[in-house]
Short mmCIF file of C-alpha atoms in Angstrom, two decimals:
data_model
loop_
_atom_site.label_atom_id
_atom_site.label_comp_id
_atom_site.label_asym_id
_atom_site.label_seq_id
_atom_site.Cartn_x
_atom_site.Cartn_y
_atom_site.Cartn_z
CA UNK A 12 0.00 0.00 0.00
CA UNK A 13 2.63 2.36 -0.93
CA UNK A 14 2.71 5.99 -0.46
CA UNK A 15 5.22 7.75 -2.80
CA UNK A 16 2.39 10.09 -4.05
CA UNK A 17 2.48 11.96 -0.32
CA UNK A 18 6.34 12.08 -0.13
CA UNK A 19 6.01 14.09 -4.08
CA UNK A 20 3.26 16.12 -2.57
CA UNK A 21 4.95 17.06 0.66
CA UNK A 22 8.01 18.10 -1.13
CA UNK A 23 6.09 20.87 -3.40
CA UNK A 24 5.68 24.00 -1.12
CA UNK A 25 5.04 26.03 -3.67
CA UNK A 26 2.41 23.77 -5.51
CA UNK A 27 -0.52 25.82 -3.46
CA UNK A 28 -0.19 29.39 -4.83
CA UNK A 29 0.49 27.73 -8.78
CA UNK A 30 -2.75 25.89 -7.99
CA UNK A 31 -4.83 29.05 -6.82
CA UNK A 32 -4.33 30.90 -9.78
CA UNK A 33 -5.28 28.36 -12.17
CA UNK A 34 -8.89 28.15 -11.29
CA UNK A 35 -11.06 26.63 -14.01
CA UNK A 36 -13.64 28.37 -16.17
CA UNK A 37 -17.41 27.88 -14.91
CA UNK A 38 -18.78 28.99 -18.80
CA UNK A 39 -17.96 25.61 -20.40
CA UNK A 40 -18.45 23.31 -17.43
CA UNK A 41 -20.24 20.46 -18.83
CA UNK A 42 -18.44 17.59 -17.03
CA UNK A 43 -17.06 17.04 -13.90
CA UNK A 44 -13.92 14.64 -13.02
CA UNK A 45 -14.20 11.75 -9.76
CA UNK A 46 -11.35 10.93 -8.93
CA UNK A 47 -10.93 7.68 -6.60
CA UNK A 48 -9.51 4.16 -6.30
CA UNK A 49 -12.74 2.35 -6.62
CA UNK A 50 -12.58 0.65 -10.05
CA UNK A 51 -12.47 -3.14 -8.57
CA UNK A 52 -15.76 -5.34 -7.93
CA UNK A 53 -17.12 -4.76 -4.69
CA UNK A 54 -16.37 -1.19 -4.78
CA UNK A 55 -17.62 0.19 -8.35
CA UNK A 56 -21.12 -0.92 -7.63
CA UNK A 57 -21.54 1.60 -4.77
CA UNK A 58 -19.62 4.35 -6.65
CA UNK A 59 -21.61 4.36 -9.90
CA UNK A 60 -24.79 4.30 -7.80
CA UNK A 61 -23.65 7.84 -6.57
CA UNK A 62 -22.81 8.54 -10.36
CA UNK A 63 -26.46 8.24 -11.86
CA UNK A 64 -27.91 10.02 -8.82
CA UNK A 65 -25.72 13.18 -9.97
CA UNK A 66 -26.14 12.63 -13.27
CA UNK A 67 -29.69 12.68 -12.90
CA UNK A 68 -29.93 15.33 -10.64
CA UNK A 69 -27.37 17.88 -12.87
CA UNK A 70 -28.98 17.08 -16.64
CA UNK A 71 -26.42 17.59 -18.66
CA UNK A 72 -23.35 17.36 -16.51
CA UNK A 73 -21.00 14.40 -17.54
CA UNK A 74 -19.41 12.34 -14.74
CA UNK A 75 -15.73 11.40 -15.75
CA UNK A 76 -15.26 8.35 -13.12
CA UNK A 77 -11.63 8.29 -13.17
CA UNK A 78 -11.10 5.20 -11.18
CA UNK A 79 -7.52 3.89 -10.78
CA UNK A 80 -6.89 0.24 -10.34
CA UNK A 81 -4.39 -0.97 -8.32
CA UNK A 82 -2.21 -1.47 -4.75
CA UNK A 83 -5.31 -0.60 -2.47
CA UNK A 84 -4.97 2.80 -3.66
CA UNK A 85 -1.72 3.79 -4.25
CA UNK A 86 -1.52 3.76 -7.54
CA UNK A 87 -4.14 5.96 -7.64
CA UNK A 88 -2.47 8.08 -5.25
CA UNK A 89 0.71 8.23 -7.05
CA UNK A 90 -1.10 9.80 -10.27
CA UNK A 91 -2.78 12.29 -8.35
CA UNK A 92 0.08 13.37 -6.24
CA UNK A 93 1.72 13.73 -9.98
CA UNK A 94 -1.40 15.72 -11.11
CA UNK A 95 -1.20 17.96 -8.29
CA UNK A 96 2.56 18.87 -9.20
CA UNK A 97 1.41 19.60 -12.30
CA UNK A 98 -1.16 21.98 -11.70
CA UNK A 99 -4.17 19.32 -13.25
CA UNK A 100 -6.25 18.54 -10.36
CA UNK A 101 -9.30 16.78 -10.65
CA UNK A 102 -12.96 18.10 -9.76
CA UNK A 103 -12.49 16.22 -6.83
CA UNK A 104 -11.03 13.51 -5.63
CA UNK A 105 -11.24 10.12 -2.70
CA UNK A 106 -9.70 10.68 0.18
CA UNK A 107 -9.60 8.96 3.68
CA UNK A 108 -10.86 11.09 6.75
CA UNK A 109 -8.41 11.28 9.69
CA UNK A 110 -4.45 11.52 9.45
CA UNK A 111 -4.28 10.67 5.88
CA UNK A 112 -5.82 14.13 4.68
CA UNK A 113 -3.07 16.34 6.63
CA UNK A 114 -0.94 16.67 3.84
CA UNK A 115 -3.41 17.68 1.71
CA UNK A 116 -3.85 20.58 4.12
CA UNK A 117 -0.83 21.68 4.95
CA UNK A 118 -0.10 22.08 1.28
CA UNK A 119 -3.23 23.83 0.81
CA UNK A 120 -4.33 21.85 -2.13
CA UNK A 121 -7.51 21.67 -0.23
CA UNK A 122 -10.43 24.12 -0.50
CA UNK A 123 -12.14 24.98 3.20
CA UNK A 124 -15.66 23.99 2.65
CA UNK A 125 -17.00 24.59 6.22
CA UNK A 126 -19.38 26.98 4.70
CA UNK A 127 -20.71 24.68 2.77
CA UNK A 128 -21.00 21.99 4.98
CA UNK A 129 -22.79 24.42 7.33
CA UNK A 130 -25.15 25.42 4.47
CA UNK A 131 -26.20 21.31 4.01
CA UNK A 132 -26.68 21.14 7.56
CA UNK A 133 -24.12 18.18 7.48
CA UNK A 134 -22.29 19.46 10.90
CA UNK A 135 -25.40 18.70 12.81
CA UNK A 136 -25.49 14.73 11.27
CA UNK A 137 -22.06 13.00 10.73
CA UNK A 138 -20.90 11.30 13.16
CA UNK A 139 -18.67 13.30 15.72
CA UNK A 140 -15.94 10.85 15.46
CA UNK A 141 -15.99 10.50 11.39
CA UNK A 142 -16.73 14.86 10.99
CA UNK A 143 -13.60 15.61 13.44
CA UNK A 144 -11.21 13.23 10.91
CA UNK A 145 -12.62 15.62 8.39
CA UNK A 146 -11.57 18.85 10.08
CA UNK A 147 -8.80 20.54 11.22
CA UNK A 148 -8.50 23.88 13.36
CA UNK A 149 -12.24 24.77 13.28
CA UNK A 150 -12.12 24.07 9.21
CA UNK A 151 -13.78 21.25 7.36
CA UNK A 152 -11.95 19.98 4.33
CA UNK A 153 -13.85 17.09 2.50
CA UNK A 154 -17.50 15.15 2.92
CA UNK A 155 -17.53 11.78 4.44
CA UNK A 156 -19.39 9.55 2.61
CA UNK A 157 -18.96 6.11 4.80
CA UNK A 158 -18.09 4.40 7.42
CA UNK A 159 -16.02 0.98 6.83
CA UNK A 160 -14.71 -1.31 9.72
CA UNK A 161 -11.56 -3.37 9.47
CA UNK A 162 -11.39 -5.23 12.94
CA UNK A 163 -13.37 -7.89 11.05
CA UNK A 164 -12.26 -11.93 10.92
CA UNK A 165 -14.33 -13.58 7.60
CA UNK A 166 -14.84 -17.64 7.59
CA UNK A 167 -15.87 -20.25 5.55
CA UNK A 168 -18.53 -21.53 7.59
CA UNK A 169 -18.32 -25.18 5.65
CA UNK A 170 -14.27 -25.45 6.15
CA UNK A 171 -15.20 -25.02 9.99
CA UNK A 172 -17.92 -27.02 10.18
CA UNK A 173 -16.23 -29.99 8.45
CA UNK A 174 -12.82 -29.42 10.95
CA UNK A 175 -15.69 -29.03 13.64
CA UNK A 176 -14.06 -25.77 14.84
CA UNK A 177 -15.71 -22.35 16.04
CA UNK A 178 -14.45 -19.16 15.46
CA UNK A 179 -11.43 -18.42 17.40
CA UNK A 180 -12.09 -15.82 20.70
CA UNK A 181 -8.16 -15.17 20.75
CA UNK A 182 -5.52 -14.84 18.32
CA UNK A 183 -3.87 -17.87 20.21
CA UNK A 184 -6.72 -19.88 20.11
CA UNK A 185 -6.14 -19.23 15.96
CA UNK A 186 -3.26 -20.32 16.09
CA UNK A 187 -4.01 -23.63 17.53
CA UNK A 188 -6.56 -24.00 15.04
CA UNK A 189 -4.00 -24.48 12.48
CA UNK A 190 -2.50 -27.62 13.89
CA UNK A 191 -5.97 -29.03 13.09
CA UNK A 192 -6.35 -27.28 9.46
CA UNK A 193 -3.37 -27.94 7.96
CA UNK A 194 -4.15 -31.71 8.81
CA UNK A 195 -6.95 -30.85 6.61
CA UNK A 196 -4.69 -29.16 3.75
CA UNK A 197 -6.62 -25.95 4.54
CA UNK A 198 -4.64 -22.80 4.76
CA UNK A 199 -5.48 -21.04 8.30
CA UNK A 200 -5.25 -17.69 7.53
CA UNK A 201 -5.11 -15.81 4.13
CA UNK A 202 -3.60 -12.84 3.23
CA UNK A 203 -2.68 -10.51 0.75
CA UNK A 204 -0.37 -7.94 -0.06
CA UNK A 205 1.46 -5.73 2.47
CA UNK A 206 -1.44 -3.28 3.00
CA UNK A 207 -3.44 -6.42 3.81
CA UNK A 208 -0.29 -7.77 6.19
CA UNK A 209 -0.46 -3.91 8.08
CA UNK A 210 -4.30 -4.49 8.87
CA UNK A 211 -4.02 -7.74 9.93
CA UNK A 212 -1.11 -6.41 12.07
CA UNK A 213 -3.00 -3.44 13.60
CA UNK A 214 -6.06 -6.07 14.63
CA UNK A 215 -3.42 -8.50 16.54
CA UNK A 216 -2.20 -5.33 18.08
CA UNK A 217 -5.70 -4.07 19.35
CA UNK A 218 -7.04 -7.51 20.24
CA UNK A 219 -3.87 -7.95 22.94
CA UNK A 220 -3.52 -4.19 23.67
CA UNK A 221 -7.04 -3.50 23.63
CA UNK A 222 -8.94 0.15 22.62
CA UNK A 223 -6.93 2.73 24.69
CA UNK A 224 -3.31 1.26 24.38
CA UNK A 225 -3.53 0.73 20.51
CA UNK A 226 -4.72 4.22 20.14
CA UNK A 227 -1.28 5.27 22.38
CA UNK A 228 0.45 3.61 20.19
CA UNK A 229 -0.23 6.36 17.10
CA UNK A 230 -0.18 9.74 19.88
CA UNK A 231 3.38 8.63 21.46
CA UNK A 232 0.82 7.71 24.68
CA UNK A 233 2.00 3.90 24.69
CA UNK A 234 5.84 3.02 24.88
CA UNK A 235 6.57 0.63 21.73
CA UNK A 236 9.51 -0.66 23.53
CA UNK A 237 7.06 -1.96 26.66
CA UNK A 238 6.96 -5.48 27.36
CA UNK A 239 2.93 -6.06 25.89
CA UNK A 240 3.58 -4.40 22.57
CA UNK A 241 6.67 -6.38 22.31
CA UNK A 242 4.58 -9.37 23.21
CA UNK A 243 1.67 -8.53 20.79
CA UNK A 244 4.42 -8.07 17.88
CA UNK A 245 5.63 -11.61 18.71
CA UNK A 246 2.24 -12.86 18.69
CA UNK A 247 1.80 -11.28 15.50
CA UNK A 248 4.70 -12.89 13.95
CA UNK A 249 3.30 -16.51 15.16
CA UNK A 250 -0.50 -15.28 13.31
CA UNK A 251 2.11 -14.87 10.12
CA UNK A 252 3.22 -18.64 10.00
CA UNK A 253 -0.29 -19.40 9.67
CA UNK A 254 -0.93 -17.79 6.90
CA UNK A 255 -0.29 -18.50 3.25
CA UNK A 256 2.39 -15.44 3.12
CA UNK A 257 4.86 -17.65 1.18
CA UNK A 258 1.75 -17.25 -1.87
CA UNK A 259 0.41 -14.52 -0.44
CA UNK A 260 -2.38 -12.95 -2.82
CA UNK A 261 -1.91 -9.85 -5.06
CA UNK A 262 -4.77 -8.09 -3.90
CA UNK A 263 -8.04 -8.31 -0.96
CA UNK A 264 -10.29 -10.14 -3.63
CA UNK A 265 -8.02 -12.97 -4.08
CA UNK A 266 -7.43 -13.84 -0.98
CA UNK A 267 -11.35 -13.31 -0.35
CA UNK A 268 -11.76 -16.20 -3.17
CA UNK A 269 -9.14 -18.51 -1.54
CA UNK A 270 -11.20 -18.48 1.55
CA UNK A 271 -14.71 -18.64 -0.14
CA UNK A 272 -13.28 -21.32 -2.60
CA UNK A 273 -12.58 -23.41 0.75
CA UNK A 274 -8.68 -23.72 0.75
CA UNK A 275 -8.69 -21.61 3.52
CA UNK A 276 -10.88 -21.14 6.39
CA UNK A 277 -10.28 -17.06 7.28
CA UNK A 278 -9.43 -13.84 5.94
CA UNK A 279 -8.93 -10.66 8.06
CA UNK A 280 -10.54 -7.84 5.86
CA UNK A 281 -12.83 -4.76 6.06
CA UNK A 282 -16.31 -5.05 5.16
CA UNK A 283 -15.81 -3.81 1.74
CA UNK A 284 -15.83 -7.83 1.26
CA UNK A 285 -19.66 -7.87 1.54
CA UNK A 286 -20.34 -6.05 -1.56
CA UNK A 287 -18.20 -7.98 -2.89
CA UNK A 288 -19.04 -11.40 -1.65
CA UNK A 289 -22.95 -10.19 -1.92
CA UNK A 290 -23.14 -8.24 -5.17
CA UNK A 291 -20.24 -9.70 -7.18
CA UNK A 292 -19.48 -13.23 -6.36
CA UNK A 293 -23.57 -13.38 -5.71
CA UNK A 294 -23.04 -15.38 -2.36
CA UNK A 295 -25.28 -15.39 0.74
CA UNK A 296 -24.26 -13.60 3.56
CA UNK A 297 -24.60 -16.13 6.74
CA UNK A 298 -24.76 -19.21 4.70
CA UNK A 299 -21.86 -19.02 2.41
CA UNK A 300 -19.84 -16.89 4.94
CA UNK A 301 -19.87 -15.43 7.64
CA UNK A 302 -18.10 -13.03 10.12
CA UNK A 303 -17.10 -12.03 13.17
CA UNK A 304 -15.13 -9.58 15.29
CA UNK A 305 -11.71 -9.70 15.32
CA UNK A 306 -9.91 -11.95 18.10
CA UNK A 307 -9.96 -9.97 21.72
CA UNK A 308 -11.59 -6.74 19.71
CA UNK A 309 -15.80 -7.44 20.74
CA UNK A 310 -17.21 -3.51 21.85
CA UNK A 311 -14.62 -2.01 19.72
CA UNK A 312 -14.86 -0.26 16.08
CA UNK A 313 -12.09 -0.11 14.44
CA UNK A 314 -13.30 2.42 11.36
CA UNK A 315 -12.08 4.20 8.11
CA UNK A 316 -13.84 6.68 6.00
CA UNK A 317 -14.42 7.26 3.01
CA UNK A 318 -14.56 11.39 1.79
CA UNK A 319 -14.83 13.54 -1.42
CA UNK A 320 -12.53 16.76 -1.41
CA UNK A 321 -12.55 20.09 -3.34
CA UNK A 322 -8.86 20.78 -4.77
CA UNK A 323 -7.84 24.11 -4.97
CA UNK A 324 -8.45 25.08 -8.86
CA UNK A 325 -10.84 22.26 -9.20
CA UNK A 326 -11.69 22.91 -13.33
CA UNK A 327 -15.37 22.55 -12.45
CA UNK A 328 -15.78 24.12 -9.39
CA UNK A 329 -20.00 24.26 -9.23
CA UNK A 330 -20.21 20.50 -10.62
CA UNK A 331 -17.56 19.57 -8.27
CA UNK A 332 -19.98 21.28 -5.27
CA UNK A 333 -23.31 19.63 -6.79
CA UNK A 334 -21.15 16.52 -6.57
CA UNK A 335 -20.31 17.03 -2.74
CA UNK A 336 -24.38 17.69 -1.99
CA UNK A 337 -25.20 14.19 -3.32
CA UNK A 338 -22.12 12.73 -1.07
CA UNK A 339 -23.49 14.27 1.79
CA UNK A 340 -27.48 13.80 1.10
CA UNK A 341 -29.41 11.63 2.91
CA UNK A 342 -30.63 9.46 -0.44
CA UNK A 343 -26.78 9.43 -1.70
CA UNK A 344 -25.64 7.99 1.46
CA UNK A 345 -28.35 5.29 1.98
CA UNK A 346 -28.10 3.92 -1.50
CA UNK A 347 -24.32 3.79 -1.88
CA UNK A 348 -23.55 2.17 1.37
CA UNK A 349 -26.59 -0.56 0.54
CA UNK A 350 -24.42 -1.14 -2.42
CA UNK A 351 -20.81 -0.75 -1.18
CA UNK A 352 -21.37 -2.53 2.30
CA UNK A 353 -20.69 0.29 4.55
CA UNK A 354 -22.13 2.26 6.96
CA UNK A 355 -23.40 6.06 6.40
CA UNK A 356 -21.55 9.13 8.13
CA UNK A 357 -24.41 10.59 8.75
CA UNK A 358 -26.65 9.43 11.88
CA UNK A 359 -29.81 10.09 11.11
CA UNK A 360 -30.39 6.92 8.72
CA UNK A 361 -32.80 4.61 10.23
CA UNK A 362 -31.68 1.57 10.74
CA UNK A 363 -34.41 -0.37 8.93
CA UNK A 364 -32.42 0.48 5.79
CA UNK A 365 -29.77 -2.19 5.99
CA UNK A 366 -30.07 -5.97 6.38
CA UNK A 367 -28.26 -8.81 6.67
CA UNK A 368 -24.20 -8.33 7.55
CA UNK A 369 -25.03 -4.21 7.74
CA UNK A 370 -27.66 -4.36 10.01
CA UNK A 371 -25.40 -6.61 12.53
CA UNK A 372 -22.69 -3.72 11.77
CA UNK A 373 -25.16 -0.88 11.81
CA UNK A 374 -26.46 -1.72 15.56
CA UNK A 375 -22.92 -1.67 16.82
CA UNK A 376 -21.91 1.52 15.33
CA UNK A 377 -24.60 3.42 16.77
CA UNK A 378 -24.22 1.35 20.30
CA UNK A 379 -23.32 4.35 22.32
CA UNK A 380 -21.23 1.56 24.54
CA UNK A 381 -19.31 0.71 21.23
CA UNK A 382 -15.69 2.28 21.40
CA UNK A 383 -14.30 3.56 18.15
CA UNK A 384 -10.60 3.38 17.11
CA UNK A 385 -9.12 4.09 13.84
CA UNK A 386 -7.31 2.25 11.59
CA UNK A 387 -3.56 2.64 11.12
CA UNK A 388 -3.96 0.78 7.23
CA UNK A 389 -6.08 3.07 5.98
CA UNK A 390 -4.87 6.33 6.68
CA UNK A 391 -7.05 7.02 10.21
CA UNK A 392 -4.33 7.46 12.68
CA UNK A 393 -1.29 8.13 11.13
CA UNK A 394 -0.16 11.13 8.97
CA UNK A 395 1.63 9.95 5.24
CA UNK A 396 4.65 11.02 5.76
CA UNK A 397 5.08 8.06 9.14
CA UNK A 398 2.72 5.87 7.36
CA UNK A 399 5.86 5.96 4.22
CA UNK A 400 8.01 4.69 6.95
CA UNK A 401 6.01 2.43 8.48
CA UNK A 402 5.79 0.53 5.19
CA UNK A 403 9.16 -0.20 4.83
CA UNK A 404 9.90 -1.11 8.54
CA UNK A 405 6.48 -3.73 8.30
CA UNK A 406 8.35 -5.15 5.13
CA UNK A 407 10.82 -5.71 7.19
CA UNK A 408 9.95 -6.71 10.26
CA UNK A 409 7.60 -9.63 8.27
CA UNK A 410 10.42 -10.96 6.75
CA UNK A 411 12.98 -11.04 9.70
CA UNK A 412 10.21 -11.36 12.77
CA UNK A 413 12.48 -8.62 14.99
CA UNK A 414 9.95 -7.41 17.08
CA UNK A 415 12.27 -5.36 19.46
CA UNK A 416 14.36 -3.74 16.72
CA UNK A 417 10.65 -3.01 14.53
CA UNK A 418 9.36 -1.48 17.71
CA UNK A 419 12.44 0.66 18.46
CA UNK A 420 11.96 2.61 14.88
CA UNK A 421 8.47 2.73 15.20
CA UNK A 422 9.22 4.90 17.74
CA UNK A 423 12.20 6.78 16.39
CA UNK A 424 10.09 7.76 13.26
CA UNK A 425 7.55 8.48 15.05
CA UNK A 426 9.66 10.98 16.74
CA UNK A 427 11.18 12.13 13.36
CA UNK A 428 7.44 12.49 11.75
CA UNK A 429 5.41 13.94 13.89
CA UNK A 430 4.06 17.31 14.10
#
């Protein structure tokens, strides 16, 4: 899940003025440019949704979905951070709320839109947690459009039944599992690429460190070098052996398929996997799969959000605006999370809209005993320029299992990063 596209950006102070004073013409604006990494199955459903509501709410204004493939958006990072240089933003573009926007910000590339925001009314409806990832000093930057939750552990519920296991309640308890599934030539655990190795990470670290400590771990308020994180890093490299990391999958839908397909028995993912498992693969939620709470994480939400921006010299600034409203609308949000299998920002959606795996979801979201944490994978709790670093040292650290010397520069670059 690399991150080049942030280091580019960071290192262009001057990329904010070049952009202000190449605002597009209004007089010709007959299109407007999306910009986001949703372009796999599972994920283009929900976005297109969005797509015909504009469409059919701006006659005559053509959506360019410029959806890049690839790297659980990085790639798709990379071009933009490349646009940006270049003084070609987009109309607007994906972003995640929380630490992952700051750079954005600093390099003013951003437009405030807290007057608009006001003007929808959406500061009285998202949810505190998600609208306070969104703004910075008093000023609101981009619209959330969805909640997703990664502290999630997907099974096949026919490999377990067959071994005559139950989900596992610790991460220990996993790993005994395997002794029995690997008599049964079923892989334990899959996994995917390194983005997919940080997530699974960050869910071994909150099920042993539980809500409070993880979150230390991102604000310098938990010592990496104490004895529990050094013991949840250890347990984390034990979770690795029982995985298929050797053949680890190229991306979050294959190594969805090699658990659906029965060769292995889970997959750690968000809940992007039931659009894809409902809508794409056409499987039935709590028959063909099922899911549960990451081991040692029950009463705790470990989220990500989805949000829309306004660059600075967006071409099409008023289609780029009309685009935000249907982000932010009530309709827009109920009918792309239905699709996309994630949960509204907004909290004023009844909860009769969503069945199946969302309604289980939906009921512990708004739970006011539910704790929420944010995920380090996807850009809620760290900034870009630590999350660059962070990369390399989990490359690493999964290859040599040096828990010690990974946590030691965790914390150095932490130190080095922060702001």
């Amino acid at each position: 899940m690399k991150r080049r596209g942030f280091v580019a950006l960071a290192a262009a102070p001057a990329l904010a003025p070049l952009l202000a004073s190449c605002g597009g013409s209004e007089s010709d604006a007959k299109k407007v440019e999306i910009f986001s990494w949703w372009s796999g199955p599972g994920e283009k459903e929900g976005l297109e949704k969005l797509i015909k509501m504009y469409e059919d709410d701006n006659s005559g204004v053509k959506v360019v979905n410029n959806g890049i493939a690839g790297g659980g958006g990085s790639k798709a990072k990379d071009q933009l951070a490349t646009r940006l240089k270049n003084q070609d933003p987009p109309d607007s573009f994906q972003g995640h709320a929380g630490a992952e926007l700051y750079d954005y910000i600093d390099n003013k590339v951003l437009e405030d839109i807290t007057k608009f925001i006001k003007s929808e009314k959406l500061d009285g409806v998202l949810h505190p947690e998600i609208f306070k990832g969104v703004t910075v000093d008093g000023k609101t930057y981009s619209v959330p459009v969805n909640v997703h939750r990664a502290n999630l552990m997907w099974y096949n519920p026919k490999v377990l039944e067959e071994a005559k296991l139950e989900p596992p309640k610790s991460w220990t308890e996993l790993i005994e599992q395997n002794k029995k599934l690997k008599k049964d030539d079923k892989i334990t655990l899959a996994v995917g690429p390194l983005w997919t190795q940080m997530q699974l990470m960050e869910t071994v670290l909150l099920g042993e460190l539980k809500a409070e400590a993880y979150t230390g771990l991102w604000d310098g308020n938990t010592d990496w070098a104490s004895s529990e994180v050094i013991d949840a890093l250890d347990l984390f490299t034990k979770v690795l052996e029982v995985t298929d990391l050797k053949s680890a999958s190229d991306d979050w839908q294959p190594q969805l398929d090699k658990m659906m397909k029965g060769t292995a028995a889970y997959a750690v993912m968000g809940d992007w996997v039931y659009s894809y498992l409902t809508s794409s693969k056409k499987k039935e939620y709590d028959k063909d799969y099922k899911v549960v709470v990451t081991p040692g994480s029950e009463g705790v939400f470990d989220y990500l959000a989805d949000s829309f921006t306004l660059p600075v010299g967006a071409p099409h600034k008023a289609n780029a605006e009309a685009w935000l409203k249907i982000c932010g609308s009530k309709e827009g949000q109920t009918v792309f999370n239905q699709t996309k299998g994630s949960l509204p920002a907004r909290t004023d959606i009844e909860e009769s809209e969503f069945t199946g795996y969302l309604a289980w979801n939906y009921k512990q979201w708004k739970d006011e005993k539910t704790t929420v944490v944010g995920s380090l994978a996807h850009g809620a709790v760290v900034r870009p320029t630590w999350m660059t670093e962070i990369e390399t040292l989990l490359g690493s650290f999964v290859d040599d299992g040096d828990s010690k010397k990974f946590a030691d520069k965790m914390m150095s670059t932490y130190e080095k990063t922060k702001k």
